[in-house]
PDB file of C-alpha atoms and ligand atoms in Angstrom:
ATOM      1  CA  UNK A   1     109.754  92.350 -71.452  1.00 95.00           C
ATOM      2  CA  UNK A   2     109.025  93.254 -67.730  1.00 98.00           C
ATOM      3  CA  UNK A   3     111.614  93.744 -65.179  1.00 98.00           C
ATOM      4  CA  UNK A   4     110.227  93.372 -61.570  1.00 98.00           C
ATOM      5  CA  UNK A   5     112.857  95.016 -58.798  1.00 98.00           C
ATOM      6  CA  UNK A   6     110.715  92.989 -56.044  1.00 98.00           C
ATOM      7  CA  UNK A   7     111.962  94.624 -52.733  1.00 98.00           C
ATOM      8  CA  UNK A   8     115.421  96.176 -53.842  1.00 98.00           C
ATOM      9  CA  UNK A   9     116.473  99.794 -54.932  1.00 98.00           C
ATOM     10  CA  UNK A  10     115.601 102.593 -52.758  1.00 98.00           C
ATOM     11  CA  UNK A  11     114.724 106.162 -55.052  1.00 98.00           C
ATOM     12  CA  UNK A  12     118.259 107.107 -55.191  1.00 98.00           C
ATOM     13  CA  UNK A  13     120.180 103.977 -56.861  1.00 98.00           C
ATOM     14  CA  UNK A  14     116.650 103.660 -58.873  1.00 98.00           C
ATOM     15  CA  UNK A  15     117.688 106.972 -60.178  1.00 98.00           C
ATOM     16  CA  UNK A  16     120.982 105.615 -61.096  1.00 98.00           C
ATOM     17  CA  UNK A  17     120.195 102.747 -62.319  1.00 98.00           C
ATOM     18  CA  UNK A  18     117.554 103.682 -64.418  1.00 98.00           C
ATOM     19  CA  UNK A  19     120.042 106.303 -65.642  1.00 97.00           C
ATOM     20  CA  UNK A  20     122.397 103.746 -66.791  1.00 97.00           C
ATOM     21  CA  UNK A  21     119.980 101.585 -68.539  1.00 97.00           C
ATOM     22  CA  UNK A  22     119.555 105.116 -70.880  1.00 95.00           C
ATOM     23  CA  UNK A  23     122.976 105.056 -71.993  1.00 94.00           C
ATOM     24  CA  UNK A  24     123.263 100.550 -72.075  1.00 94.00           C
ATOM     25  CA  UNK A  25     120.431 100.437 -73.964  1.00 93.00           C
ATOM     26  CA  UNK A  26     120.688 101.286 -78.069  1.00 88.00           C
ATOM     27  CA  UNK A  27     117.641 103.171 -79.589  1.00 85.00           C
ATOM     28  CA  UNK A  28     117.355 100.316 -82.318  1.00 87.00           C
ATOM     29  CA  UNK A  29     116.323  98.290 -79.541  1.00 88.00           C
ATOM     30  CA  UNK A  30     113.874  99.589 -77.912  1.00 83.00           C
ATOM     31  CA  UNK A  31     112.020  99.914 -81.236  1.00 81.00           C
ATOM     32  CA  UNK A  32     111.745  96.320 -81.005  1.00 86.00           C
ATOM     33  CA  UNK A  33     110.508  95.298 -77.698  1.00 93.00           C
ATOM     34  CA  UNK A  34     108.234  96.804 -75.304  1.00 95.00           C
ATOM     35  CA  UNK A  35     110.234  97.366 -72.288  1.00 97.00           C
ATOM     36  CA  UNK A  36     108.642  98.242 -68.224  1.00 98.00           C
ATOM     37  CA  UNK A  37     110.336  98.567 -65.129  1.00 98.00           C
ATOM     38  CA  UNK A  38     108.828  97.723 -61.628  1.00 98.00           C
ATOM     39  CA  UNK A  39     111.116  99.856 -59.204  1.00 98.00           C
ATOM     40  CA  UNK A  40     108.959  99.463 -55.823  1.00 98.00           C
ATOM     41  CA  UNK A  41     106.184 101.778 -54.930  1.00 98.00           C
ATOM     42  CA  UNK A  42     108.682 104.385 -53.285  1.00 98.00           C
ATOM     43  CA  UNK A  43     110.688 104.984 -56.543  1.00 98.00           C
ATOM     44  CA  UNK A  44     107.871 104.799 -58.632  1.00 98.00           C
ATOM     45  CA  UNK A  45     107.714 108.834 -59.007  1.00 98.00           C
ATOM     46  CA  UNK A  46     111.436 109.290 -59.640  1.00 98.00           C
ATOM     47  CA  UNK A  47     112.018 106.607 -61.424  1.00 98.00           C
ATOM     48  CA  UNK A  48     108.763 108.438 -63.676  1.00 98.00           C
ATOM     49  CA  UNK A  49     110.795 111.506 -63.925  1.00 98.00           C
ATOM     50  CA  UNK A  50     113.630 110.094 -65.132  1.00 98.00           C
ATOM     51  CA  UNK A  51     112.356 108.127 -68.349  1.00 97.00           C
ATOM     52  CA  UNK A  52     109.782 111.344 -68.899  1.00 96.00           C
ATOM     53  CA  UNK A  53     112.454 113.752 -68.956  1.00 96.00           C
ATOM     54  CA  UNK A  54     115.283 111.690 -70.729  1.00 94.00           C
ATOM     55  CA  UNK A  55     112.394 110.690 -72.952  1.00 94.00           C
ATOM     56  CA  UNK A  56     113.242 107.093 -72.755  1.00 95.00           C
ATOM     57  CA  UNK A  57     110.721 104.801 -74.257  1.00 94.00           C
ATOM     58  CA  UNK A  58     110.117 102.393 -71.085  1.00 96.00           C
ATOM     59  CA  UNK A  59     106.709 101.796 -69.485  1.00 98.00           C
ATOM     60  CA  UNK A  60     106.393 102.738 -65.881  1.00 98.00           C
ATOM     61  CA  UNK A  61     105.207  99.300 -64.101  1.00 98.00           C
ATOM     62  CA  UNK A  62     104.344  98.565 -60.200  1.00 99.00           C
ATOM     63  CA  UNK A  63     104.442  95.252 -58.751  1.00 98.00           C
ATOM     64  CA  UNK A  64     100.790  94.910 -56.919  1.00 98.00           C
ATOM     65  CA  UNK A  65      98.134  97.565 -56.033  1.00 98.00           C
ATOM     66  CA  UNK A  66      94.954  97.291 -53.518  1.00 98.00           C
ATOM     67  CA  UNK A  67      91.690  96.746 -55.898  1.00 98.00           C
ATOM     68  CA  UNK A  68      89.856  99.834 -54.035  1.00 98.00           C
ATOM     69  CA  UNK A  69      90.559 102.772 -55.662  1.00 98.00           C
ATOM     70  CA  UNK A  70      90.078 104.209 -51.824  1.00 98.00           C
ATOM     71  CA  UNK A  71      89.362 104.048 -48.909  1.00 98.00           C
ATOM     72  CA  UNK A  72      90.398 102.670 -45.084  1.00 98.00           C
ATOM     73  CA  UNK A  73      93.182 100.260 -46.485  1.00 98.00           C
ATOM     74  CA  UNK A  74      96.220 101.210 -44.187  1.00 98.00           C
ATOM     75  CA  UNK A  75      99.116 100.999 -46.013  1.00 98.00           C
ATOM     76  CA  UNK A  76      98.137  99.716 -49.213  1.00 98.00           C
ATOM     77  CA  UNK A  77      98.255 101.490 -52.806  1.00 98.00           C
ATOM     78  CA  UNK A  78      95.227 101.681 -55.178  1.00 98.00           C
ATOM     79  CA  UNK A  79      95.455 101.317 -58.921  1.00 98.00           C
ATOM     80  CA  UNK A  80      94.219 104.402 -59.385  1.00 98.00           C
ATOM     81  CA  UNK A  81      96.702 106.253 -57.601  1.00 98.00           C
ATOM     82  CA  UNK A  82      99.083 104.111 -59.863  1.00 98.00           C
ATOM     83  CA  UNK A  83      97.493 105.345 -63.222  1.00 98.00           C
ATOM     84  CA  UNK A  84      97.912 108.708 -61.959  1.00 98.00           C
ATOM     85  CA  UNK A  85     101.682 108.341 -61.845  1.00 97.00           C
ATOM     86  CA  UNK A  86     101.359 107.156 -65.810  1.00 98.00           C
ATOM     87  CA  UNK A  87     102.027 103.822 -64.579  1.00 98.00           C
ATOM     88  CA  UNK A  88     100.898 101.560 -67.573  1.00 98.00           C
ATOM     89  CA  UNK A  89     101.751  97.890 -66.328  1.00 98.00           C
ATOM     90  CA  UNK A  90     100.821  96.381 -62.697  1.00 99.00           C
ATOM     91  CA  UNK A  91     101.796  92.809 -61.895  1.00 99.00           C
ATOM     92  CA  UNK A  92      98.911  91.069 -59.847  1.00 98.00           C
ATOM     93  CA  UNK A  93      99.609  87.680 -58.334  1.00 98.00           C
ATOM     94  CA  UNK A  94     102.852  87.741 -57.988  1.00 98.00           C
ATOM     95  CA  UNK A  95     103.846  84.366 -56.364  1.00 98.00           C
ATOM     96  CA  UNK A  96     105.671  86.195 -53.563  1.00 98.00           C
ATOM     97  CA  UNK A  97     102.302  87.652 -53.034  1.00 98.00           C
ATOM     98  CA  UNK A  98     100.889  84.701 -53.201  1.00 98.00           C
ATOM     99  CA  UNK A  99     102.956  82.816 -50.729  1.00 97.00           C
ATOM    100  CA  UNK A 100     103.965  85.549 -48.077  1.00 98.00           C
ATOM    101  CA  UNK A 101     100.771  87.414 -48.191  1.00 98.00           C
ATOM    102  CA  UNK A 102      98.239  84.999 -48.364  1.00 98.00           C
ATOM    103  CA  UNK A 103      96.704  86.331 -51.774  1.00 98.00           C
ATOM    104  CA  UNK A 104      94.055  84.183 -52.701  1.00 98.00           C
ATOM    105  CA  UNK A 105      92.640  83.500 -56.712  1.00 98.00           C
ATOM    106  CA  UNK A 106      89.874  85.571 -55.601  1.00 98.00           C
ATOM    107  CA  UNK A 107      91.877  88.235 -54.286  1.00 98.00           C
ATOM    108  CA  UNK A 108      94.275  88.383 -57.340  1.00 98.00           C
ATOM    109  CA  UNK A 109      91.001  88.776 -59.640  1.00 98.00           C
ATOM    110  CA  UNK A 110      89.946  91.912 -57.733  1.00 98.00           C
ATOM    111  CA  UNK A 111      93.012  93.279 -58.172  1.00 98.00           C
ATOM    112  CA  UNK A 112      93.056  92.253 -62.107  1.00 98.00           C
ATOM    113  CA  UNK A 113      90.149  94.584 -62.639  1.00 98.00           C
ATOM    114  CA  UNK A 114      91.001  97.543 -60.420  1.00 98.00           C
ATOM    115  CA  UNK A 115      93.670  98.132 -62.975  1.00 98.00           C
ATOM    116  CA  UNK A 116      91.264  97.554 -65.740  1.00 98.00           C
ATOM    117  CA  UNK A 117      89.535  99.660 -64.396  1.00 98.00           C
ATOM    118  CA  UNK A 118      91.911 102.386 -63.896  1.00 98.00           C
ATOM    119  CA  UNK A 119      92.844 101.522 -67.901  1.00 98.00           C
ATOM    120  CA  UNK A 120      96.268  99.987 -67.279  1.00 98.00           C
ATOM    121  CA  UNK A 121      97.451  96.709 -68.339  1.00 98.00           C
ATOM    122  CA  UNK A 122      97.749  93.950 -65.680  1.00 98.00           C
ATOM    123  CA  UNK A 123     100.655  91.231 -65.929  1.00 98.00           C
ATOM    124  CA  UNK A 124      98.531  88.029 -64.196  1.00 98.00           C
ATOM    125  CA  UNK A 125     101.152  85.949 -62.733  1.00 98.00           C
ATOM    126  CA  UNK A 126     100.803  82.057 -62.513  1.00 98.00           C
ATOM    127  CA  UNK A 127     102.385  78.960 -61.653  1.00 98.00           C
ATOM    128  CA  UNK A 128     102.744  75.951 -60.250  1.00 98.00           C
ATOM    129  CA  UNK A 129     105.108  74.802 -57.067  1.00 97.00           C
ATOM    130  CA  UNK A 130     108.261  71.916 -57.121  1.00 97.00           C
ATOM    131  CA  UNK A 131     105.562  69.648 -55.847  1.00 97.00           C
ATOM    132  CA  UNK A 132     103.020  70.660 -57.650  1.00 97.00           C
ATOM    133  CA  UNK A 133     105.249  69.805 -61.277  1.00 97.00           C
ATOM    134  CA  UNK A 134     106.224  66.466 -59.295  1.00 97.00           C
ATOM    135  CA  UNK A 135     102.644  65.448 -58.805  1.00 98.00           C
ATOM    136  CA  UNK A 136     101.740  66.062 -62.145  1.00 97.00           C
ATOM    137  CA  UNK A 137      99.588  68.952 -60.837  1.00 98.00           C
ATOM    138  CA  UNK A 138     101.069  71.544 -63.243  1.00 98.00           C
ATOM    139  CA  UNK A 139      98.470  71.784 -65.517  1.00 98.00           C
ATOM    140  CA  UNK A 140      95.451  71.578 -62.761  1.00 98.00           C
ATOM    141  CA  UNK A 141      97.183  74.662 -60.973  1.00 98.00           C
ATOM    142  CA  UNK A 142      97.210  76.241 -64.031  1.00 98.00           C
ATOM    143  CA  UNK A 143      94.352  76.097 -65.141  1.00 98.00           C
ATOM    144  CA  UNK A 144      92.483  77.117 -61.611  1.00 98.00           C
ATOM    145  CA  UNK A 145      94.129  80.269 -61.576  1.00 98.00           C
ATOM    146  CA  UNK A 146      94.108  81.319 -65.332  1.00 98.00           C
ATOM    147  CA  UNK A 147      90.202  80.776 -64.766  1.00 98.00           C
ATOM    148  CA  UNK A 148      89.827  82.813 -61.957  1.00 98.00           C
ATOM    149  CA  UNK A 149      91.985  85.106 -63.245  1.00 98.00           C
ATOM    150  CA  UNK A 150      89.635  85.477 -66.401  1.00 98.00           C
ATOM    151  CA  UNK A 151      86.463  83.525 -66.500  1.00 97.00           C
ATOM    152  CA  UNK A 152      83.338  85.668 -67.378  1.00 97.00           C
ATOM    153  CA  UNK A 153      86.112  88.661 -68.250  1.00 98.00           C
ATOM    154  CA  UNK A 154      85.259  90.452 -70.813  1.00 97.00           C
ATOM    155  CA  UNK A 155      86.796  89.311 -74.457  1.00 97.00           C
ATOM    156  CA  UNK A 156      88.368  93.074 -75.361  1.00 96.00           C
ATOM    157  CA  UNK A 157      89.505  92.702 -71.931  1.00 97.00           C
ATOM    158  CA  UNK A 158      91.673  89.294 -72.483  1.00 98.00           C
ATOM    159  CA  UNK A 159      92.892  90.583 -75.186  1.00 98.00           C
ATOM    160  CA  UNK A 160      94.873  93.378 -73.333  1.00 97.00           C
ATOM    161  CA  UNK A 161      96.423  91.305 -70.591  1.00 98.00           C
ATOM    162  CA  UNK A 162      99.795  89.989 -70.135  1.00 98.00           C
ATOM    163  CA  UNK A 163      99.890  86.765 -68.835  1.00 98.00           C
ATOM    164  CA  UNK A 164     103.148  85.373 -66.943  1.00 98.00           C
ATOM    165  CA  UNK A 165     103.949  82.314 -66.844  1.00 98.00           C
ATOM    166  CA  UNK A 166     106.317  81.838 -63.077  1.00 98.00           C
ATOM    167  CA  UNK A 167     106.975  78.110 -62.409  1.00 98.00           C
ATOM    168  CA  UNK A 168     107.901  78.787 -58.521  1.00 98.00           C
ATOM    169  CA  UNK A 169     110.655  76.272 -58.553  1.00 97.00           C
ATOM    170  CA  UNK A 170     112.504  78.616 -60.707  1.00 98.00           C
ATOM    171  CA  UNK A 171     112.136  82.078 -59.519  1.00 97.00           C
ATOM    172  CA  UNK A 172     115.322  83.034 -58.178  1.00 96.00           C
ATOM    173  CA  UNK A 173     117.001  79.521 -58.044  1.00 96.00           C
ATOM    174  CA  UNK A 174     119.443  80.160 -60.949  1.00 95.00           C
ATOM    175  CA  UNK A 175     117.398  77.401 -62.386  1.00 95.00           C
ATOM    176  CA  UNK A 176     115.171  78.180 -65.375  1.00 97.00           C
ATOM    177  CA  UNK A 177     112.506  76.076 -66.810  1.00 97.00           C
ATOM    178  CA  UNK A 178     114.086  74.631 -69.938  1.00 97.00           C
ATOM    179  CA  UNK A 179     112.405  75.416 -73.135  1.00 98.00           C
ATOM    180  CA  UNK A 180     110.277  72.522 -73.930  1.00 97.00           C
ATOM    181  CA  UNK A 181     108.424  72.826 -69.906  1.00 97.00           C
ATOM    182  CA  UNK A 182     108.086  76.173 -70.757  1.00 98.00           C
ATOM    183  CA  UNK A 183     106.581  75.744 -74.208  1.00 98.00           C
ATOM    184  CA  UNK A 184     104.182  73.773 -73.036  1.00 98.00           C
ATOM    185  CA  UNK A 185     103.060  75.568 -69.682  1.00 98.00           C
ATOM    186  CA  UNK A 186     102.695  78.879 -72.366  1.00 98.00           C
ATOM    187  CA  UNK A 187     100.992  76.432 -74.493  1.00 98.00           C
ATOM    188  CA  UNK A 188      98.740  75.333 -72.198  1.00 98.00           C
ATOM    189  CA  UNK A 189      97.623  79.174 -70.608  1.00 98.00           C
ATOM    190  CA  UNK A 190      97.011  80.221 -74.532  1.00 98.00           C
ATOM    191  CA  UNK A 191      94.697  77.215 -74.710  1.00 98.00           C
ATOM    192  CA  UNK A 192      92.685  77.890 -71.459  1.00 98.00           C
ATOM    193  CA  UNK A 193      92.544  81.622 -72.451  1.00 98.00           C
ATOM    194  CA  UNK A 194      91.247  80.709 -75.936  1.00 98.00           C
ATOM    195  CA  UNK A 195      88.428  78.100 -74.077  1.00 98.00           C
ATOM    196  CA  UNK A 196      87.712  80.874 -71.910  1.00 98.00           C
ATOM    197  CA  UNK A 197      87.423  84.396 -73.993  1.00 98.00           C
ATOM    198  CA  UNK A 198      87.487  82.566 -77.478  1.00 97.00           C
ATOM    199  CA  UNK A 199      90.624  82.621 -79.853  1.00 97.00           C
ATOM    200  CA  UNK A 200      90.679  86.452 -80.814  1.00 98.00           C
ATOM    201  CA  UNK A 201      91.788  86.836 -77.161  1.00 98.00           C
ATOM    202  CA  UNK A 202      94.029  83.740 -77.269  1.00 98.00           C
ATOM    203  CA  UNK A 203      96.319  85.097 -80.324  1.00 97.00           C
ATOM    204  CA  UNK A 204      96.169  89.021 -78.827  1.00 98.00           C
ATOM    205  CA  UNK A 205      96.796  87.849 -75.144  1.00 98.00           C
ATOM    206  CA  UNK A 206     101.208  88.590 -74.136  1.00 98.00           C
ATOM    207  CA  UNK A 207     102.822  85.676 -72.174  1.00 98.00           C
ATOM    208  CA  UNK A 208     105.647  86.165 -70.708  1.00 98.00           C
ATOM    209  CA  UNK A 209     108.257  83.116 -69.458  1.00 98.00           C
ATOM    210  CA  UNK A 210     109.794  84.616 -65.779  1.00 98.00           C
ATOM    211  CA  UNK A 211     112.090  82.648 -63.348  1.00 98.00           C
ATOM    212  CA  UNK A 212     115.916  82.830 -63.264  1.00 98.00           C
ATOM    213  CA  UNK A 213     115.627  84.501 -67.257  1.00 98.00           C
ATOM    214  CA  UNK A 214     119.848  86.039 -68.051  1.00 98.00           C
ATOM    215  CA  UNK A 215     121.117  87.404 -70.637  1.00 97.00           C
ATOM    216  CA  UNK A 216     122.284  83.970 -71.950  1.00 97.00           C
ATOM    217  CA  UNK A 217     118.928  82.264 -72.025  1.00 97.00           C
ATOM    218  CA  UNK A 218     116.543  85.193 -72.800  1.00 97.00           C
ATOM    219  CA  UNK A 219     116.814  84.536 -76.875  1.00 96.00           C
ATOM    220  CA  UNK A 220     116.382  80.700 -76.778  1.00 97.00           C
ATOM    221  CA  UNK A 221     112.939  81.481 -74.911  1.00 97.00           C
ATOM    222  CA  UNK A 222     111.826  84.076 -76.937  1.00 96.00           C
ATOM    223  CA  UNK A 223     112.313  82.065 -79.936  1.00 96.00           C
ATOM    224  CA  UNK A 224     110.322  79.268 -78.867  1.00 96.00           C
ATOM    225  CA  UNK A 225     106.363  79.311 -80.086  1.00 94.00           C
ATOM    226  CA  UNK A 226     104.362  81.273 -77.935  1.00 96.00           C
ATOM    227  CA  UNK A 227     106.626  83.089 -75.335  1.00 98.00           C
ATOM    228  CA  UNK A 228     105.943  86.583 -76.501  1.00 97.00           C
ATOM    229  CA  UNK A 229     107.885  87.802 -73.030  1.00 97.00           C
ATOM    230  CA  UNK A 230     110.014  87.539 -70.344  1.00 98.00           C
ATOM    231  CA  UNK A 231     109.289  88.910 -66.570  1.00 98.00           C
ATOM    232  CA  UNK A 232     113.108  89.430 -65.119  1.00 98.00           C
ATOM    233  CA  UNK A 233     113.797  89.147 -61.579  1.00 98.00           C
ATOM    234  CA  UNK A 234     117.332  89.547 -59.958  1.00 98.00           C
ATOM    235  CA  UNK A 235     118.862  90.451 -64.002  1.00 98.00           C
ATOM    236  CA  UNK A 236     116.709  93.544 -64.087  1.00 98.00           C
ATOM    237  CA  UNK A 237     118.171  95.000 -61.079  1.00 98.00           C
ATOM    238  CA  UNK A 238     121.680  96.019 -62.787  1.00 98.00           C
ATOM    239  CA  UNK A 239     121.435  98.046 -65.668  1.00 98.00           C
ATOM    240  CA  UNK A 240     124.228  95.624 -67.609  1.00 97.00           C
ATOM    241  CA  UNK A 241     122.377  92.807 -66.997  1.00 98.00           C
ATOM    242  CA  UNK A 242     118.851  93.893 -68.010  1.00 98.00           C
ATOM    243  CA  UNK A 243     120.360  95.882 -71.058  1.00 97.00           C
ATOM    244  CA  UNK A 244     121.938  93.155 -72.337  1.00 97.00           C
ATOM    245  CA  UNK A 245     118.780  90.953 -72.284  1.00 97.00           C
ATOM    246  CA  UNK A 246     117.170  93.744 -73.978  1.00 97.00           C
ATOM    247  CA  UNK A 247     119.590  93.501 -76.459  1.00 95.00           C
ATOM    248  CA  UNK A 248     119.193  89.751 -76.888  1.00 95.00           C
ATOM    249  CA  UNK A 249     115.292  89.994 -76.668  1.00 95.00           C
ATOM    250  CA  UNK A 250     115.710  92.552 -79.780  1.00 93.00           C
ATOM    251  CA  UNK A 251     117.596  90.287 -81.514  1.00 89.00           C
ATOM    252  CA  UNK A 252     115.223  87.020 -81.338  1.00 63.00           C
ATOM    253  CA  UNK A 253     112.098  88.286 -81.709  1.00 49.00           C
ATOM    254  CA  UNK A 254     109.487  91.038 -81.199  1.00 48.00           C
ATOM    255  CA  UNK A 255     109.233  90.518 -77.553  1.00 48.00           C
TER     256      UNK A 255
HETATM  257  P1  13P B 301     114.168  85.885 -60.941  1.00 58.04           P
HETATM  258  O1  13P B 301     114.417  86.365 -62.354  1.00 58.04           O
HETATM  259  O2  13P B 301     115.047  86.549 -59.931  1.00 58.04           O
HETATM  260  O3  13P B 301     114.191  84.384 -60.875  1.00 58.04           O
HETATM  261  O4  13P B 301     112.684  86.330 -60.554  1.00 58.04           O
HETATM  262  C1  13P B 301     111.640  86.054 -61.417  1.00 58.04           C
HETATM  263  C2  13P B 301     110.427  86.768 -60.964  1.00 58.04           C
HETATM  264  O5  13P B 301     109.833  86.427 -59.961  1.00 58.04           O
HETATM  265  C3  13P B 301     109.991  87.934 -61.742  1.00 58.04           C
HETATM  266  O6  13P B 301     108.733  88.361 -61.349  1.00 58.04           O
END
């Protein structure tokens, strides 16, 4: 369970709001699910203060990186300076990145193993767009970027990644996929993975269901077959919110 702060929080009300997610959010619960937070790159390091010195058991997570490790990149942030901040999650293909930054399949591959590299765990976003689903392209889009996301990857390496499934339609629209679309999108990446890197990697691969997830629709994902996840948007950026889908994720499943 991932929550991405996209462009919001500046290192001050990260602070705070990280603080508040220590006291919203019981012990019991994060013994259950394996919680990150993606606070920009500027709160990264204070937001990494706060869980190391209040101890609280959430992974550090960025939202993108460069896939040098250096080097004449104005600007940019590598994975490796990531990993040196005990960052343990990076999101790569983001569909915002996507879109408004013209990352390419080829691009978001590079960036997949930089953090391999760097021995963190990406979260490989992908999904399709409202035209795409009303073309009956879902499946085709898909399956083009789980490929080059993966093909020729190593198996030990599949088996590590998290894998989130973003229908763009539904990011930040209020309106989520409903269950059964995403059942079968989740469905559909765990098959490609297992034709790709064989079906040790398909069972030990994450996938996570992301777009417009609340605290009222986070358990009926998570108890559907195959969404081991969710990657939270807007929800994650008020420590209520995100605790209380915590809280629900804990109580569905081991998400
Ligand atoms: P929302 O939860 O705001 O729809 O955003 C989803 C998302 O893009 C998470 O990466």
């Amino acid at each position: 369970m991932s929550g991405n702060w996209k462009m919001n929080h500046d290192h001050l009300t990260a602070i705070r709001t990280v603080q508040a997610l220590g006291f919203a959010v019981s012990a019991k619960d994060y013994r259950v699910v394996d919680v990150s937070l993606h606070p920009p790159f500027t709160a990264i390091r204070s937001v990494q203060t706060v869980l190391e010195s209040d101890e609280m058991p959430i992974s550090l997570g960025a939202q993108d990186c460069h896939f040098e490790d250096k080097g004449a990149f104005t600007g940019e942030v590598s994975a490796a300076m990531l990993a040196k901040l005990h960052v343990k999650y990076v999101i790569v293909g983001h569909s915002e990145r996507r879109m408004y930054f013209g990352e390419s399949n080829e691009v978001v591959r590079a960036k997949l193993e930089a953090v391999l590299r760097n021995h963190m765990v990406p979260i490989v976003c992908v999904g399709e767009t409202l035209d795409e689903r009303e073309e009956g392209a879902t499946s085709e889009r898909l399956s083009a970027q789980v490929t080059a996301a993966i093909s020729g990857l190593a198996e030990e390496s599949v088996s590590q990644l998290v894998l989130a499934y973003e229908p763009i339609w539904a990011i930040g629209t209020g309106l989520s996929a409903s269950v059964e679309d995403a059942t079968q999108a989740c469905g559909l990446i765990r098959s490609l993975v297992a034709e790709l890197s064989g079906e040790g990697a398909s069972r030990a691969v994450r996938i996570q269901y992301g777009g417009s997830v609340n605290p009222q629709n986070t358990a009926e994902m998570l108890a559907a077959a195959g969404i081991d996840g969710v990657l939270v948007g807007g929800a994650s950026l008020e420590a209520a919110s995100f605790a209380a889908i915590i809280s629900a994720a804990a109580g569905s499943s081991d998400a």
